Short mmCIF file of C-alpha atoms in Angstrom, two decimals:
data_model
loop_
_atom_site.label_atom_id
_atom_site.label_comp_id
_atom_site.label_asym_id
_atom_site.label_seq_id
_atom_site.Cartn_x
_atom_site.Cartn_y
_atom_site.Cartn_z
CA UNK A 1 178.05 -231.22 78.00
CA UNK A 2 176.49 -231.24 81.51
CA UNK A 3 174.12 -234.33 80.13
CA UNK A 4 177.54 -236.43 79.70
CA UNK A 5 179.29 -235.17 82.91
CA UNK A 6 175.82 -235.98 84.80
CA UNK A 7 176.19 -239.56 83.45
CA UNK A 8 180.07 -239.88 84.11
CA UNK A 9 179.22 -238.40 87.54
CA UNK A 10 176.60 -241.12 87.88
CA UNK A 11 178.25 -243.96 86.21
CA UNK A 12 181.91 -243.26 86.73
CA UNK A 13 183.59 -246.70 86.12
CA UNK A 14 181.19 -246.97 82.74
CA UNK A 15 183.86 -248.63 79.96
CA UNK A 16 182.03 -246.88 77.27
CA UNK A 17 181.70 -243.21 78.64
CA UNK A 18 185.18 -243.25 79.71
CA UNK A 19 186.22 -244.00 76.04
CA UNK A 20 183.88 -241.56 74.77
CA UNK A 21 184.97 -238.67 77.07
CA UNK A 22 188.85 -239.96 76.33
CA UNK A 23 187.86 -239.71 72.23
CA UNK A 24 186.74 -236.30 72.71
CA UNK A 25 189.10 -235.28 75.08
CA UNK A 26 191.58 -236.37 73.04
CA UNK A 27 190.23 -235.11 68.87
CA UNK A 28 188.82 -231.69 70.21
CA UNK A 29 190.25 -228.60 71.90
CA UNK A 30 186.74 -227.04 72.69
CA UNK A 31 185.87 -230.37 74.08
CA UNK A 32 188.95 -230.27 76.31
CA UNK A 33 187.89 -226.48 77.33
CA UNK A 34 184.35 -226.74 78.62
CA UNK A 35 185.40 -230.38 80.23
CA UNK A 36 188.10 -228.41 82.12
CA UNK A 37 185.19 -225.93 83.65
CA UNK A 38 183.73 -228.37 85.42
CA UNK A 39 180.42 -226.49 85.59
CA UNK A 40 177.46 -228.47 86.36
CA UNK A 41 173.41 -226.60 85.51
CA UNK A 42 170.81 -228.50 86.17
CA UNK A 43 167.64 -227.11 84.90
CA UNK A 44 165.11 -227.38 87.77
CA UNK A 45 162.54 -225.68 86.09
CA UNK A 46 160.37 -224.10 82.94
CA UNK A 47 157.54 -225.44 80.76
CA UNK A 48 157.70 -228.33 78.44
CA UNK A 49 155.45 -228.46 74.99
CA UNK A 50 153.71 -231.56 74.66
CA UNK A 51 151.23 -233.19 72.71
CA UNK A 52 148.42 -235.56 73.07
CA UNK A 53 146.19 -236.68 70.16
CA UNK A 54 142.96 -235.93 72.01
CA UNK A 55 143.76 -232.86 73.11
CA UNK A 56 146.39 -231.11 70.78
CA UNK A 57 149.30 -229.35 71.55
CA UNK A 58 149.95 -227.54 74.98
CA UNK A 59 152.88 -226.18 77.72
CA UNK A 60 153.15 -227.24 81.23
CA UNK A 61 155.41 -226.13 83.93
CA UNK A 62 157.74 -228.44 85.36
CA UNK A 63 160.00 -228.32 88.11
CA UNK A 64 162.58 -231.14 89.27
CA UNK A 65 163.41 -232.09 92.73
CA UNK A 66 165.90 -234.17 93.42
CA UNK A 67 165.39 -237.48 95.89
CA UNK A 68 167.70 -237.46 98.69
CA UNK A 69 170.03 -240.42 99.93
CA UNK A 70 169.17 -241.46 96.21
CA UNK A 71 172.09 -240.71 93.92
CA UNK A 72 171.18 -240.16 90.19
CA UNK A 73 167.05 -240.12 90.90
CA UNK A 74 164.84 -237.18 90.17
CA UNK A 75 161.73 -236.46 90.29
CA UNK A 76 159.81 -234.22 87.97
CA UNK A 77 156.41 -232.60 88.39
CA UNK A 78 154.47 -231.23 85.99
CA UNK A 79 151.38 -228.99 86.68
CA UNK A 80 148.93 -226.23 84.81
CA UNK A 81 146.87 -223.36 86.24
CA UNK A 82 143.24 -224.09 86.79
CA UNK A 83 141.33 -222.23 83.60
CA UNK A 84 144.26 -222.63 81.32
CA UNK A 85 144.57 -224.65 78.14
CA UNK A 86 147.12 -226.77 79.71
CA UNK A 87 144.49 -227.03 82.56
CA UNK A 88 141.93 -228.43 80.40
CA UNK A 89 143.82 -230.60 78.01
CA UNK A 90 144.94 -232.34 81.37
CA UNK A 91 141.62 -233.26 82.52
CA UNK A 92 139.26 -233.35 79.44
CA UNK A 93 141.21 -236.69 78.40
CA UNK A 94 140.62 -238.05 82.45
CA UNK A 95 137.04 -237.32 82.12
CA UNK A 96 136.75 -239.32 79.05
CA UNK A 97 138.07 -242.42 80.37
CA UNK A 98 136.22 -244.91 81.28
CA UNK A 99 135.08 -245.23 85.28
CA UNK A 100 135.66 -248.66 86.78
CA UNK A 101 132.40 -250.08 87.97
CA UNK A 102 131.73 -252.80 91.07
CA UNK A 103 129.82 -255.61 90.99
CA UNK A 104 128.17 -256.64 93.95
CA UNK A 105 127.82 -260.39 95.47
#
């Protein structure tokens, strides 16, 4: 629910959300209740389980901040304790990659 009254709130004139909220609104009376709290949560923060194939699986933290004078933008940063798992599976893949070199002349 707060995903599609982010995007109304975002895209309010959108032809297609409008019929979508109006089909709900109009074929379901739970729909119509929680619409009618007009409650907005963002989540601005907690850990996110990700994989990578060199690494395996592992959690970050997150937390979002939202861009001011920039209507609908976000930006989220992700980070892991020094000496963790998370830590490690972060950089071991950056160490692996290959450096770029110079050439001289």
């Amino acid at each position: 629910m707060a995903h599609l009254r982010a995007a109304t709130g975002r895209r309010p004139d959108d032809p297609t959300l409008r019929r979508l909220v109006a089909d709900l609104h109009a074929r379901s009376a739970p729909f119509r209740e929680l619409w009618a709290d007009h409650e907005l949560r963002h989540k601005v923060s907690g850990h996110k389980r990700l994989y990578h194939p060199l690494v395996g699986a592992f959690t970050l933290d997150y937390v979002v901040l939202t861009v001011p004078n920039v209507p609908g933008q976000r930006l989220v940063a992700y980070s892991a304790e020094p000496g963790t798992i998370a830590y490690d599976a972060l950089v071991r893949p950056a160490a692996a990659a290959p450096r770029a070199s110079t050439v001289a002349g």
